[in-house]
Coordinates of C-alpha atoms in Angstrom, one line a residue:
M153 CA -47.7 148.0 -83.6
N154 CA -45.0 147.5 -81.1
L155 CA -46.6 144.6 -79.3
A156 CA -44.9 142.2 -77.1
T157 CA -44.9 138.5 -78.0
T158 CA -47.5 136.6 -76.1
P159 CA -48.1 132.8 -76.1
T160 CA -51.9 133.2 -76.6
V161 CA -54.2 135.9 -77.8
K162 CA -56.0 137.4 -74.8
S163 CA -59.6 138.6 -75.0
L164 CA -60.8 141.9 -73.8
A165 CA -62.5 140.0 -71.0
D166 CA -59.2 138.4 -69.9
C167 CA -57.5 141.8 -69.6
A168 CA -60.5 143.3 -67.8
Y169 CA -60.6 140.5 -65.2
Q170 CA -56.9 140.6 -64.7
A171 CA -56.8 144.3 -64.1
I172 CA -59.8 144.4 -61.7
E173 CA -58.6 141.4 -59.7
K174 CA -55.1 142.8 -59.3
H175 CA -56.1 146.3 -58.2
F176 CA -59.1 145.2 -56.1
H177 CA -56.9 142.9 -54.0
K178 CA -54.1 145.4 -53.8
T179 CA -56.6 148.0 -52.5
I180 CA -58.3 145.9 -49.7
K181 CA -54.9 144.6 -48.6
W182 CA -54.3 147.9 -46.9
E183 CA -57.7 148.4 -45.4
K184 CA -56.9 147.2 -41.8
S185 CA -53.8 149.3 -41.6
V186 CA -55.6 152.4 -42.8
K187 CA -58.3 152.0 -40.3
K188 CA -55.7 151.8 -37.5
D189 CA -53.8 154.8 -39.0
E190 CA -50.6 152.8 -38.6
D191 CA -48.6 153.9 -41.5
P192 CA -49.0 156.8 -44.0
E193 CA -47.7 154.5 -46.7
A194 CA -50.7 152.2 -46.2
L195 CA -53.0 155.1 -46.9
H196 CA -51.0 156.1 -50.0
Q197 CA -51.2 152.5 -51.3
M198 CA -54.9 152.2 -50.7
R199 CA -55.6 155.5 -52.4
V200 CA -53.5 154.5 -55.4
G201 CA -55.2 151.1 -55.5
M202 CA -58.6 152.8 -55.6
R203 CA -57.5 155.1 -58.4
R204 CA -56.2 152.2 -60.5
L205 CA -59.3 150.1 -59.8
R206 CA -61.4 153.1 -61.0
T207 CA -59.3 153.3 -64.1
A208 CA -59.8 149.6 -64.8
V209 CA -63.5 149.8 -64.3
S210 CA -64.0 153.0 -66.4
R211 CA -61.8 151.7 -69.3
F212 CA -63.5 148.3 -69.4
E213 CA -67.0 149.2 -68.5
L214 CA -68.1 148.8 -72.2
C215 CA -67.6 145.1 -71.9
L216 CA -68.5 144.4 -68.3
N217 CA -71.7 143.6 -66.4
L218 CA -70.8 145.0 -62.9
P219 CA -73.2 145.5 -60.0
K220 CA -74.2 149.2 -59.6
S221 CA -72.5 149.4 -56.2
A222 CA -69.1 148.6 -57.9
S223 CA -69.4 151.7 -60.1
D224 CA -66.9 154.3 -61.1
K225 CA -68.8 156.9 -59.1
N226 CA -68.7 154.9 -55.8
I227 CA -65.0 154.1 -56.3
G228 CA -64.3 157.8 -57.0
K229 CA -66.2 158.8 -53.8
I230 CA -64.1 156.6 -51.6
A231 CA -60.9 157.5 -53.4
R232 CA -61.6 161.3 -52.8
I233 CA -62.1 160.8 -49.1
L234 CA -58.8 158.8 -48.8
G235 CA -57.2 161.5 -51.0
N236 CA -58.2 164.3 -48.6
L237 CA -56.4 162.6 -45.8
R238 CA -53.4 161.7 -47.9
D239 CA -53.1 165.3 -49.2
L240 CA -52.7 166.5 -45.6
D241 CA -50.0 163.9 -45.0
V242 CA -48.2 165.1 -48.1
L243 CA -48.3 168.7 -46.9
K244 CA -46.9 167.7 -43.6
E245 CA -44.1 165.6 -45.2
I246 CA -43.2 168.5 -47.6
L247 CA -43.1 171.0 -44.8
E248 CA -41.0 168.8 -42.4
N249 CA -38.6 167.4 -44.9
N250 CA -38.2 169.9 -47.7
Y251 CA -38.5 173.2 -46.0
K252 CA -38.4 173.3 -42.2
P253 CA -34.7 172.3 -42.0
H254 CA -33.8 175.3 -44.2
L255 CA -35.6 177.9 -42.2
L256 CA -34.3 180.2 -39.4
S257 CA -35.2 179.1 -35.9
K258 CA -37.7 182.0 -35.6
E259 CA -39.6 180.8 -38.7
Q260 CA -39.4 177.1 -37.5
A261 CA -41.2 178.3 -34.4
S262 CA -43.8 180.1 -36.4
L263 CA -44.3 177.0 -38.5
E264 CA -45.6 175.2 -35.4
I265 CA -48.9 177.2 -35.9
A266 CA -49.2 175.5 -39.3
F267 CA -48.5 172.0 -37.9
S268 CA -51.1 172.5 -35.2
T269 CA -53.7 173.5 -37.7
L270 CA -52.7 170.6 -39.9
A271 CA -53.1 168.1 -37.0
K272 CA -56.7 169.4 -36.4
Q273 CA -57.6 169.1 -40.1
R274 CA -56.1 165.6 -40.2
E275 CA -58.3 164.5 -37.3
V276 CA -61.4 165.6 -39.2
A277 CA -60.2 163.9 -42.4
F278 CA -59.3 160.7 -40.7
S279 CA -62.7 160.5 -39.0
Q280 CA -64.2 160.8 -42.5
V281 CA -62.0 157.9 -43.7
Q282 CA -63.1 155.7 -40.8
K283 CA -66.7 156.6 -41.5
I284 CA -66.6 155.7 -45.2
L285 CA -64.8 152.4 -44.6
K286 CA -67.6 151.5 -42.2
D287 CA -70.3 152.8 -44.5
E288 CA -72.6 150.5 -46.6
T289 CA -71.2 152.1 -49.8
Y290 CA -67.8 150.7 -49.2
K291 CA -69.0 147.3 -47.7
S292 CA -71.3 146.8 -50.7
L293 CA -68.7 147.8 -53.2
K294 CA -66.2 145.3 -51.7
N295 CA -68.7 142.5 -51.4
H296 CA -70.0 142.9 -54.9
F297 CA -66.5 143.0 -56.4
Q298 CA -65.6 139.8 -54.6
Q299 CA -68.8 138.2 -55.9
W300 CA -68.1 139.4 -59.5
L301 CA -64.6 138.0 -59.4
E302 CA -65.9 134.6 -58.3
K303 CA -68.5 134.7 -61.1
P304 CA -67.7 137.4 -63.7
S305 CA -70.3 138.6 -66.2
Y306 CA -69.5 140.3 -69.5
Q307 CA -71.1 141.9 -72.4
P308 CA -70.7 140.4 -75.9
L309 CA -67.9 142.8 -76.8
A310 CA -65.7 141.3 -74.1
H311 CA -64.9 138.3 -76.3
L312 CA -63.0 140.3 -79.0
P313 CA -59.2 139.8 -79.1
I314 CA -57.5 142.5 -77.1
Q315 CA -55.0 143.3 -79.9
Q316 CA -58.0 144.2 -82.1
V317 CA -59.4 146.8 -79.7
L318 CA -56.3 148.2 -78.0
P319 CA -56.1 151.4 -80.1
D320 CA -59.8 152.0 -79.5
L321 CA -59.3 151.8 -75.8
L322 CA -56.1 153.9 -75.6
L323 CA -56.4 156.6 -78.2
P324 CA -59.4 158.6 -76.9
E325 CA -57.7 159.5 -73.7
V326 CA -54.3 160.0 -75.4
S327 CA -56.0 162.4 -77.8
K328 CA -57.4 164.3 -74.8
L329 CA -53.9 164.6 -73.4
L330 CA -52.3 165.8 -76.5
L331 CA -55.1 168.3 -77.3
H332 CA -55.2 169.7 -73.7
P333 CA -55.1 173.5 -73.5
G334 CA -52.5 173.2 -70.7
W335 CA -49.8 172.7 -73.4
M336 CA -50.4 176.2 -74.6
V337 CA -49.6 177.9 -71.3
A338 CA -46.6 180.2 -71.9
T339 CA -46.6 179.9 -75.6
Q340 CA -47.1 182.1 -78.7
V341 CA -48.2 181.1 -82.2
V342 CA -45.8 182.6 -84.7
N343 CA -46.5 181.8 -88.4
S344 CA -48.6 178.8 -87.5
E345 CA -45.8 177.5 -85.2
V346 CA -46.1 177.2 -81.5
V347 CA -43.2 178.9 -79.7
V348 CA -42.6 178.3 -76.0
Q349 CA -41.8 181.4 -74.0
S350 CA -38.7 180.4 -72.0
N351 CA -37.7 183.8 -70.7
W352 CA -40.3 184.4 -67.9
T353 CA -39.0 186.0 -64.8
P354 CA -40.0 184.5 -61.4
E355 CA -42.4 187.3 -60.9
E356 CA -44.0 186.6 -64.3
L357 CA -44.3 183.0 -63.5
E358 CA -46.1 183.6 -60.2
K359 CA -48.5 186.0 -61.9
N360 CA -49.3 183.5 -64.7
L361 CA -49.6 180.5 -62.3
K362 CA -52.3 182.4 -60.4
N363 CA -54.3 182.8 -63.6
Q364 CA -53.5 179.5 -65.3
G365 CA -52.5 177.1 -62.6
K366 CA -55.8 175.3 -62.7
I367 CA -55.3 174.5 -66.4
L368 CA -51.9 173.0 -65.7
H369 CA -53.3 171.0 -62.8
D370 CA -56.0 169.6 -65.1
L371 CA -53.3 168.6 -67.6
R372 CA -51.6 166.8 -64.8
K373 CA -54.8 164.9 -64.0
Q374 CA -55.2 163.9 -67.7
A375 CA -51.6 162.7 -67.8
K376 CA -52.3 160.5 -64.7
I377 CA -55.4 159.1 -66.4
V378 CA -53.4 158.2 -69.5
R379 CA -50.5 156.7 -67.5
Y380 CA -52.8 154.5 -65.5
Q381 CA -54.6 153.4 -68.6
M382 CA -51.4 152.6 -70.5
E383 CA -50.1 150.7 -67.6
L384 CA -53.0 148.3 -67.8
F385 CA -51.5 147.0 -71.1
T386 CA -47.7 147.1 -70.5
D387 CA -47.3 143.4 -71.0
L388 CA -48.9 143.6 -74.4
Y389 CA -46.4 146.1 -75.8
G390 CA -42.7 146.5 -76.1
E391 CA -40.0 148.9 -74.9
A392 CA -41.1 151.9 -76.9
F393 CA -44.5 151.8 -75.1
S394 CA -42.8 151.6 -71.7
T395 CA -40.7 154.6 -72.6
H396 CA -43.8 156.6 -73.4
I397 CA -45.3 155.7 -70.1
S398 CA -42.2 156.9 -68.3
Q399 CA -42.4 160.3 -70.2
V400 CA -46.1 160.7 -69.3
K401 CA -45.3 159.8 -65.6
C402 CA -42.6 162.6 -65.7
I403 CA -45.2 165.0 -66.9
Q404 CA -47.6 164.0 -64.1
E405 CA -44.9 164.2 -61.4
I406 CA -43.4 167.6 -62.4
L407 CA -46.9 169.2 -62.7
G408 CA -47.9 167.4 -59.5
M409 CA -45.0 168.9 -57.5
L410 CA -45.8 172.3 -59.0
Q411 CA -49.4 171.9 -57.8
D412 CA -48.3 170.8 -54.4
S413 CA -46.2 173.9 -54.0
M414 CA -49.1 176.1 -55.0
V415 CA -51.5 174.4 -52.7
L416 CA -49.1 174.6 -49.8
N417 CA -48.6 178.3 -50.5
E418 CA -52.4 179.0 -50.5
W419 CA -52.9 176.9 -47.4
L420 CA -50.2 178.9 -45.5
E421 CA -51.8 182.1 -46.7
N422 CA -55.2 181.0 -45.2
I423 CA -53.5 180.3 -41.9
F424 CA -51.2 183.3 -41.5
K425 CA -53.2 185.8 -43.5
S426 CA -51.8 189.3 -43.3
E427 CA -49.0 188.2 -41.0
I428 CA -47.6 185.7 -43.5
N429 CA -44.6 187.8 -44.6
E430 CA -43.8 188.7 -41.0
Q431 CA -44.0 185.1 -39.8
I432 CA -42.7 182.9 -42.6
S433 CA -41.2 185.1 -45.4
G434 CA -38.3 182.8 -45.8
L435 CA -40.6 179.8 -46.4
I436 CA -42.7 181.8 -49.0
T437 CA -39.5 182.7 -50.8
L438 CA -38.3 179.0 -50.8
L439 CA -41.7 177.9 -52.2
A440 CA -41.4 180.5 -55.0
V441 CA -37.8 179.4 -55.8
N442 CA -39.0 175.7 -55.9
R443 CA -41.8 176.6 -58.4
Y444 CA -39.4 178.4 -60.7
Q445 CA -37.0 175.4 -60.6
L446 CA -39.9 173.1 -61.4
W447 CA -40.9 175.4 -64.3
Q448 CA -37.4 175.0 -65.8
Q449 CA -37.9 171.2 -65.7
W450 CA -41.4 171.4 -67.2
Q451 CA -40.6 173.5 -70.2
P452 CA -38.4 171.0 -72.1
L453 CA -41.2 168.4 -71.7
Q454 CA -43.7 171.0 -72.9
Q455 CA -41.5 171.7 -76.0
Q456 CA -41.1 168.0 -76.7
Y457 CA -44.8 167.3 -76.7
L458 CA -45.6 170.2 -78.9
K459 CA -43.5 168.7 -81.6
P460 CA -45.5 166.8 -84.3
E461 CA -43.0 164.0 -84.3
T462 CA -43.4 163.3 -80.6
R463 CA -47.2 163.1 -81.0
Q464 CA -46.9 161.0 -84.1
N465 CA -44.5 158.6 -82.5
L466 CA -46.9 158.0 -79.6
Y467 CA -49.8 157.3 -81.9
L468 CA -47.7 154.9 -84.1
T469 CA -46.6 153.1 -80.9
I470 CA -50.2 152.4 -80.0
L471 CA -51.6 151.7 -83.5
P472 CA -51.3 148.2 -85.0
S473 CA -49.6 147.6 -88.3
L474 CA -52.6 146.2 -90.2
S475 CA -52.4 144.9 -93.8
I476 CA -55.6 145.8 -95.6
D477 CA -56.5 144.0 -98.8
N478 CA -57.7 146.2 -101.6

């Protein structure tokens, strides 16, 4: 097992406490700024904090005695409401920075219709954020986490050495990632070998994304789960483990940008409807070009993770080298 050298053997309880403490405090650090709507970065950080806190709770729940209010479900509810607002900020940022400067003045003017709609949707989403942060669900969650951190409570399993249980914690989600049907998009099986179709035209890509985009988006979500989970244990492994995290992050980011482009395209279609080609045809073309470029970046990663040696290497990096007496 490619484990880093540590001065003492940590227990499962030690790792669980460290992760929950870290991500809980990082989350509530941004609360005041989010309530005041001062900085989009604060919202982003609080959302990420909630997601990482949820990962810590869900991964370690088998060894914890947490109050019901500090549950995976409640954390997820708050994270989704923060996420709805953050998604609108991301749409605005993408439109303003990545596309608007490259449009003709006529299309830039038409785009103001989209920005106006976006502003109205953001008002609604922000009011929901303000509401949930004042709600008893959030207050109770925050108070009970603070109480638990002051006086943590564990199940008996928590006292096992972390090195003993690391593979059991990591491998289930890693297996879900490697066996996800999203890897099979744009492939053919020839003589029991998976062959990636790398000759799709832009038109073929668009057609297939409409049919299979949700599968790829789900693969991206699973990559995010695995990445967050692996990052809980970075200090217990070596360089090879960190390299795998970087690769999983790359999968998440490329598929995330592809999803962002698809969501933006659909959002614009809902606003402009039948007039979309008349009003912003240049923008729609740029979005399609962006998706095709992202697809070219995605396929080498897809090919890499369909290779048996890549999958085996990831497993061997996680698994311990145990000597078993016969």
